[in-house]
Coordinates of C-alpha atoms in Angstrom, one line a residue:
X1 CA 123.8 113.9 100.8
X2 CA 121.7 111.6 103.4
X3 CA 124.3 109.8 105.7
X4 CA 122.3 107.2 107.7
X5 CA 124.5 106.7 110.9
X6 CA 123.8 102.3 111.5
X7 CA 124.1 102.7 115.4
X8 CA 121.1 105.0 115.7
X9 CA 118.3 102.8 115.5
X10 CA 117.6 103.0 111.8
X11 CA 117.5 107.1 112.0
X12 CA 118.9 109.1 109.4
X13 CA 121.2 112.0 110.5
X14 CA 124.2 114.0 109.0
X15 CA 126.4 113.0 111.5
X16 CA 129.9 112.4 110.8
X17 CA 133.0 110.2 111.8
X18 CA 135.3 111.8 114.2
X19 CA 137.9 109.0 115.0
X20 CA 141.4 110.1 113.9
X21 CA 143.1 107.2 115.3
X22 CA 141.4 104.4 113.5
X23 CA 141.9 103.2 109.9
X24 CA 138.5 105.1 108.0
X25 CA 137.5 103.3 105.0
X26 CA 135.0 104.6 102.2
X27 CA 133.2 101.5 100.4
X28 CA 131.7 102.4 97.0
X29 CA 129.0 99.7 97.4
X30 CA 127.2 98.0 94.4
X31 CA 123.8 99.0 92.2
X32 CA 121.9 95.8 93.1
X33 CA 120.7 94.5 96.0
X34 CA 121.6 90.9 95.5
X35 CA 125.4 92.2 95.3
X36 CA 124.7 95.0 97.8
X37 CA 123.7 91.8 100.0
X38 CA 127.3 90.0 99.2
X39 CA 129.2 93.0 99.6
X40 CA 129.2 92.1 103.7
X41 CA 131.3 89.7 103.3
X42 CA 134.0 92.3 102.3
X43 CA 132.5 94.1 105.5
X44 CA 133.5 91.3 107.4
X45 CA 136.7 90.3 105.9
X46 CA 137.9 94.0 106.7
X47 CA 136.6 93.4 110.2
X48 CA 138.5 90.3 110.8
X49 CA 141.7 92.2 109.2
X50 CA 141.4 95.1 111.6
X51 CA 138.1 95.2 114.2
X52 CA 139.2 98.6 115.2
X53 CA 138.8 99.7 111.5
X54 CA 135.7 102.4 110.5
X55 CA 133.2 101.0 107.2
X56 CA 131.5 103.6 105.4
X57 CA 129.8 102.8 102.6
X58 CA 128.6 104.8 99.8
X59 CA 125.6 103.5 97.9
X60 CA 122.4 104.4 96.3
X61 CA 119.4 105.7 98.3
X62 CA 117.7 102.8 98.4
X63 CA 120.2 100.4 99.9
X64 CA 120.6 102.4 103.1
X65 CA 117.7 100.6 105.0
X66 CA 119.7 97.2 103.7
X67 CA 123.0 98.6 105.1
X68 CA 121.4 99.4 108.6
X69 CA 120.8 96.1 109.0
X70 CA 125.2 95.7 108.9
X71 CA 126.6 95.5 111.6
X72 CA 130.1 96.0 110.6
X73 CA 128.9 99.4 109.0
X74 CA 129.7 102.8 110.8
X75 CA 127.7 105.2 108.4
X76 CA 125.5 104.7 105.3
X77 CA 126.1 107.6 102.7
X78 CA 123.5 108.2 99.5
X79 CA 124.7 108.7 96.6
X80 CA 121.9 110.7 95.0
X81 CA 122.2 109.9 91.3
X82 CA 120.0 107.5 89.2
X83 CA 121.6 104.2 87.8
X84 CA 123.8 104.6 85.3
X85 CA 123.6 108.8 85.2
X86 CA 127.1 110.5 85.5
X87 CA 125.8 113.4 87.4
X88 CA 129.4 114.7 87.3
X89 CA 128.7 117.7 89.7
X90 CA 126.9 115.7 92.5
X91 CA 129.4 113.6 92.7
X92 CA 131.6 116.5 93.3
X93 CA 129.7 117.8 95.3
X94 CA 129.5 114.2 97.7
X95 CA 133.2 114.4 97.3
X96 CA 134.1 117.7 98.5
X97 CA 131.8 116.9 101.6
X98 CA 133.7 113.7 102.5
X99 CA 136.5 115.4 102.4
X100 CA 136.3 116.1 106.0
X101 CA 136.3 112.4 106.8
X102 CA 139.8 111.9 106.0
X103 CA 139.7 108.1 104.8
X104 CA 142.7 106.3 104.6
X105 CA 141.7 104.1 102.0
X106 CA 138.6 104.1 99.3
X107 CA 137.5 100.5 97.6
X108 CA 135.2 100.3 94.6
X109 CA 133.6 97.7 93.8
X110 CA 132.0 98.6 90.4
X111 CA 134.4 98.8 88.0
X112 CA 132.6 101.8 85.8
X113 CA 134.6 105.1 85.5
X114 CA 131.8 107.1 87.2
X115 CA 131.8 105.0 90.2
X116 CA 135.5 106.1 90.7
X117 CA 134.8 109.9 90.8
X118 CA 133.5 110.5 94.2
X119 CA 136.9 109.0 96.3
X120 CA 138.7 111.2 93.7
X121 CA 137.0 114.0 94.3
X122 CA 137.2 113.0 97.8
X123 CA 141.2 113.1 98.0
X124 CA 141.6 109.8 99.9
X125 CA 144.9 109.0 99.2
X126 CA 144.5 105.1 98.2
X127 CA 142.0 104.3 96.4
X128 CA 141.5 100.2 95.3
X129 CA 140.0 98.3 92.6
X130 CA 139.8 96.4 89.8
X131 CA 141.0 97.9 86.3
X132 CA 138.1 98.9 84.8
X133 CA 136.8 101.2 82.0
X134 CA 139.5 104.5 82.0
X135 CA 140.3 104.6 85.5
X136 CA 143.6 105.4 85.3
X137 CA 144.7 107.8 88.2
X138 CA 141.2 107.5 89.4
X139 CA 141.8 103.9 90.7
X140 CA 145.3 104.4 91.9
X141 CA 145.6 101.1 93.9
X142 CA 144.7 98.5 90.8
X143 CA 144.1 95.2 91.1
X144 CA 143.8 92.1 88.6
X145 CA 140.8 90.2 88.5
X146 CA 141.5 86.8 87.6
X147 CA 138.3 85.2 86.5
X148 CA 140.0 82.2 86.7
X149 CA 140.7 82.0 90.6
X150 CA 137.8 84.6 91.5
X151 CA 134.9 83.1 90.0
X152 CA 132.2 84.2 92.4
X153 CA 130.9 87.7 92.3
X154 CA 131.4 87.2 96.1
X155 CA 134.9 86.4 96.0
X156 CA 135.5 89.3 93.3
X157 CA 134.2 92.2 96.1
X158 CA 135.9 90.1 99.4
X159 CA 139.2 90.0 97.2
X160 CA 139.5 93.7 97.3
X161 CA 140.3 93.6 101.7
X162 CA 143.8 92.1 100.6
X163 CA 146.5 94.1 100.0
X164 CA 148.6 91.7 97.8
X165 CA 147.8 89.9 94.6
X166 CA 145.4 86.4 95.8
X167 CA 146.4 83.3 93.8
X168 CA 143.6 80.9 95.5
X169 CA 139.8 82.3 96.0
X170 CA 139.4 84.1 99.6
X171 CA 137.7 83.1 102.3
X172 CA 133.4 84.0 101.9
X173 CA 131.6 85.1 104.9
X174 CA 127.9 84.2 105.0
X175 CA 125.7 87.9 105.0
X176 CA 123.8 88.1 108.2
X177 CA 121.4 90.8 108.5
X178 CA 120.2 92.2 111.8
X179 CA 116.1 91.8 112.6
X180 CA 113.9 94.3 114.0
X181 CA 111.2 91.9 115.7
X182 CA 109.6 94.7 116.9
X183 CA 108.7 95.9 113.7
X184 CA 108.2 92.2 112.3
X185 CA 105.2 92.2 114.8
X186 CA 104.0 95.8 114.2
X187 CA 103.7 95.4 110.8
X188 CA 102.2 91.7 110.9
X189 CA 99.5 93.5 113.2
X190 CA 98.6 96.5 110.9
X191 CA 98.6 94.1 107.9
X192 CA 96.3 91.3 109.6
X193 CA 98.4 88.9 108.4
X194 CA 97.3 85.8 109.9
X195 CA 100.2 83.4 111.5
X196 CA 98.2 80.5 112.7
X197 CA 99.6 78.3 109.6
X198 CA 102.8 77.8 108.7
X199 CA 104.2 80.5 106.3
X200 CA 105.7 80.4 102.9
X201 CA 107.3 83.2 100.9
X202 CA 107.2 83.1 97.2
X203 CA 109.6 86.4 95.8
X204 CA 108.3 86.0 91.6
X205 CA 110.2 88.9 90.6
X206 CA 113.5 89.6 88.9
X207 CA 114.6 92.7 88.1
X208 CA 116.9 91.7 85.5
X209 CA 114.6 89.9 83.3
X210 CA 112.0 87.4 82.5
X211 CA 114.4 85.0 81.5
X212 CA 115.4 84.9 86.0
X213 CA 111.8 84.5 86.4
X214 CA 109.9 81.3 87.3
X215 CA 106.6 80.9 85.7
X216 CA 104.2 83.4 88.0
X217 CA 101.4 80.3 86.6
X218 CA 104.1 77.6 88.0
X219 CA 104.0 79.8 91.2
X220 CA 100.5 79.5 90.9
X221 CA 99.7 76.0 91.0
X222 CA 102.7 75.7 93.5
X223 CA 100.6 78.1 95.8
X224 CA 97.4 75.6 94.9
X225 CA 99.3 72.2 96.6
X226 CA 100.7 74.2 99.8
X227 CA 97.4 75.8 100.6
X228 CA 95.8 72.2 100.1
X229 CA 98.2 70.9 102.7
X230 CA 98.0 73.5 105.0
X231 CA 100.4 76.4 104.5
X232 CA 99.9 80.2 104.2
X233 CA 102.0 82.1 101.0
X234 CA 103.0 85.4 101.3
X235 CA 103.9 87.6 98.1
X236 CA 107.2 89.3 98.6
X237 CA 108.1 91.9 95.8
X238 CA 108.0 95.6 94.5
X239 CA 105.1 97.5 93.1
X240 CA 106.3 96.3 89.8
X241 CA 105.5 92.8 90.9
X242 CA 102.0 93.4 92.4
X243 CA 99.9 92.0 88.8
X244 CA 102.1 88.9 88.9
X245 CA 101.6 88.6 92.6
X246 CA 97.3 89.2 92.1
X247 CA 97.9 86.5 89.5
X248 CA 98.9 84.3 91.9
X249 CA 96.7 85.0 94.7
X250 CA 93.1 85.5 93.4
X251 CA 91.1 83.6 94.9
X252 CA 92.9 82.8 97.5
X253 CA 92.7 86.1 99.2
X254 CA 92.7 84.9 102.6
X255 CA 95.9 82.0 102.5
X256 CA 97.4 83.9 99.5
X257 CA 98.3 87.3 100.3
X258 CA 99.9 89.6 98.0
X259 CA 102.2 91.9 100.0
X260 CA 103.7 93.6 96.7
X261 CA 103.8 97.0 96.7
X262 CA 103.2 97.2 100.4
X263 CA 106.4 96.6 102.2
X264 CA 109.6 98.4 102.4
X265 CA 112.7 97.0 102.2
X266 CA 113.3 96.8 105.7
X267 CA 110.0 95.5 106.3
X268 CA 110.7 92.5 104.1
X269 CA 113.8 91.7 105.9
X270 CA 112.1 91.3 108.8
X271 CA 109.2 89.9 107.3
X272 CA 111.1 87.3 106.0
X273 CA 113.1 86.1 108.9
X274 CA 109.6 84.8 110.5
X275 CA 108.8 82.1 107.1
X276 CA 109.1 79.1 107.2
X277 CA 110.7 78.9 103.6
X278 CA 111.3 81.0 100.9
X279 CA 110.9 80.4 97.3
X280 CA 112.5 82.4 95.3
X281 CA 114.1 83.4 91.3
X282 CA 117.9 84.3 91.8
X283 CA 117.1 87.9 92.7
X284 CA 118.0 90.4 95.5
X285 CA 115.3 89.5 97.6
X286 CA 116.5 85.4 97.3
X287 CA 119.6 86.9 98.7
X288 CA 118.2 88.7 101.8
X289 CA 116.4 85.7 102.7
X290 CA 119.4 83.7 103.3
X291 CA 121.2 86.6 105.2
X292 CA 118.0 86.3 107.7
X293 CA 118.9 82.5 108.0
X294 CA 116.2 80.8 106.9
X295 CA 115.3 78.2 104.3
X296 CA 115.4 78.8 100.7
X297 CA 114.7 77.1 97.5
X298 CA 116.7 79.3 94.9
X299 CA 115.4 79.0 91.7
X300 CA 117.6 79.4 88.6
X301 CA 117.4 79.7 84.5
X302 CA 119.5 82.4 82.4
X303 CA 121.6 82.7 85.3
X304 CA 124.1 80.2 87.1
X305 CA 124.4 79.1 90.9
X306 CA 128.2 79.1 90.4
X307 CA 128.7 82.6 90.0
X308 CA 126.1 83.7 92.3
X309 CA 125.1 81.2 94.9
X310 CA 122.7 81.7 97.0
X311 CA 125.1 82.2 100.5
X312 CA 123.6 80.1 103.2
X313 CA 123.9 76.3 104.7
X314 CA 120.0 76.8 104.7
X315 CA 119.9 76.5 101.1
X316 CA 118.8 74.1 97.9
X317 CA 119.0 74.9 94.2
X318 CA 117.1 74.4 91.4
X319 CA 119.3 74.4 88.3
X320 CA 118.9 72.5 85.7
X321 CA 121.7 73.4 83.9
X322 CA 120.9 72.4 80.2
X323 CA 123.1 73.7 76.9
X324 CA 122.1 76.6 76.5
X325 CA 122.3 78.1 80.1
X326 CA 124.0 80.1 82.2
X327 CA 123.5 82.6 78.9
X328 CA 123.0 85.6 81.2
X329 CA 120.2 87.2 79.0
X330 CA 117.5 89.1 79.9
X331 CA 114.7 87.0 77.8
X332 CA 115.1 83.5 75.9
X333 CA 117.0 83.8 72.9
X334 CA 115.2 80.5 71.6
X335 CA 111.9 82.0 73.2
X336 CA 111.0 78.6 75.1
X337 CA 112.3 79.1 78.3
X338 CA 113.0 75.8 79.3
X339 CA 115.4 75.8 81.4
X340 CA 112.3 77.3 84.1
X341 CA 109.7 75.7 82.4
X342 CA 111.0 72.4 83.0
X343 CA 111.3 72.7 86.5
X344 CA 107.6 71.8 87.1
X345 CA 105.5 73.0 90.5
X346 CA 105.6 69.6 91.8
X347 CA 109.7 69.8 92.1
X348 CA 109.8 72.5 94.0
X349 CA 107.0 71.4 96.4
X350 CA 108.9 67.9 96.9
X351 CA 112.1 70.4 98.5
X352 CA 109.2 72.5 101.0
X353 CA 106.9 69.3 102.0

């Protein structure tokens, strides 16, 4: 179990809370990083309740570099297990081990019976969330989710710092992610990334689906018209986005630079808090860009803006909401795609130029 401790200057120890006097809560945080993202406003919302209070937050590997960049957040803890494996004895294991913490109070977000286990296992006495899949006694501390009043996957998690039933939609706190400008400029130096132009970041990706994902060949001739007119694109994704990003790029090696593959996550934090704008699917990484502040064109298609907005006063959306959408699937069940297709380069230029 890797506990990354957020006041040590993004270094991973094994350190543990030894306050006995403050109220010690154990988050179970999200799978994905757009909601890992809108999880701090729950952070914050428990701040404002009690500033004294201790966050720890229990979350896959990967999100701890995202959770450094928390303030509100005392400790990190990875939970070791691949998405959507039960792994019944690591989680145990975690369990037993956070024993010694002695939280007062557990809260789950996701509302699967395995995410459950480990504040079980853990013995904190109250344990929150939603009513989910046979969580009976595992969830001792239930709460209704009203789809009705809560219709924000934002205002779902921020729900949960309330200890009585809501009957209006809570107060959301914009994320804000701290910046490491140090290693901004470090890695803008090792990279050679040239800053003499003003910079653009397209993010083409989307985990979930094609059906999230903007045309990479409208991203293309997108990248075309701001190079004309004098900006600089940088390619923010995974590895798995590096041959969409090349598709975008060649030929344009030197203004187009494809960046997937080649940045960690904290990395592109930072990296994006010196663009000019992003442009972006609905994706984790759109999400990150508005918790560093800047500008962001939000793209959307199988998805809707309702539900999870884009949580800035720095942002615009592209929706073009036709019949068929939101439909939430992962490709087009017509197989035309319009409601990305139809929201041509030009569009999306007229929000940047």
């Amino acid at each position: 179990m890797n506990i990354c401790n957020t006041s040590s200057s993004n270094k991973y120890d094994l350190s543990i809370s030894n306050s006995d006097e403050k109220k010690k809560i154990l988050v179970v945080g999200p799978d994905w990083v757009g909601d890992m993202v809108m999880a701090q406003s729950l952070f914050k919302t428990l701040k404002g309740q009690n500033p004294d209070c201790i966050i720890d937050v229990l979350a896959p590997t990967w999100s701890l570099p995202l959770l450094i960049r928390m303030p509100e957040i005392n400790q990190a803890i990875a939970l070791p297990i691949a998405h959507g494996k039960l792994s019944l004895k690591t989680r145990y294991s975690v369990g037993r081990q956070l024993r010694v913490n002695k939280y007062d109070q557990a809260i789950t977000l996701p509302r699967s019976f395995k995410a459950a286990l480990v504040p079980f296992f853990a013995k904190i006495s109250l344990r929150t969330g939603y009513r989910g899949e046979m969580r009976y006694g595992l969830v001792n501390d239930i709460k209704t989710l009203d789809e009705d009043i809560l219709t924000q996957t934002v205002q779902r998690s921020t729900a949960l710092a309330y200890n009585e039933e809501l009957n209006a939609a809570p107060k959301v706190h914009q994320p804000k992610l701290n910046i490491d400008k140090a290693n901004r400029e470090w890695f803008i130096k090792d990279l050679k990334l040239q800053t003499n132009k003003p910079v653009i970041a397209f993010m083409p990706g989307a985990e979930y689906g094609e059906a999230k994902r903007w045309p990479t060949d409208y991203f293309r001739q997108l990248a075309e018209m701001l190079v004309s007119n004098g900006y600089r694109i940088w390619v923010l994704g995974s590895e798995k986005e590096a041959d969409l990003a090349q598709s975008i790029s060649d030929g344009y090696e030197e203004d187009v630079i494809n960046l997937c593959g080649k940045t960690k996550l904290e990395d592109v934090i930072d990296l994006l808090s010196g663009v000019d704008t992003a442009v972006s699917n609905d994706s984790g990484l759109m999400h990150i860009a508005c918790a560093v502040g800047i500008k962001v064109i939000a793209i959307y298609g199988s998805s809707d803006p309702k539900y999870t907005p884009p949580l800035s006063d720095n942002a615009a959306v592209i929706y073009l909401n036709m019949p068929c959408s939101p439909c939430f699937q992962r490709t087009c069940q017509f197989e035309h795609l319009e409601c990305l297709r139809d929201i041509k380069p030009l569009d999306v230029f007229n929000r940047i130029y």
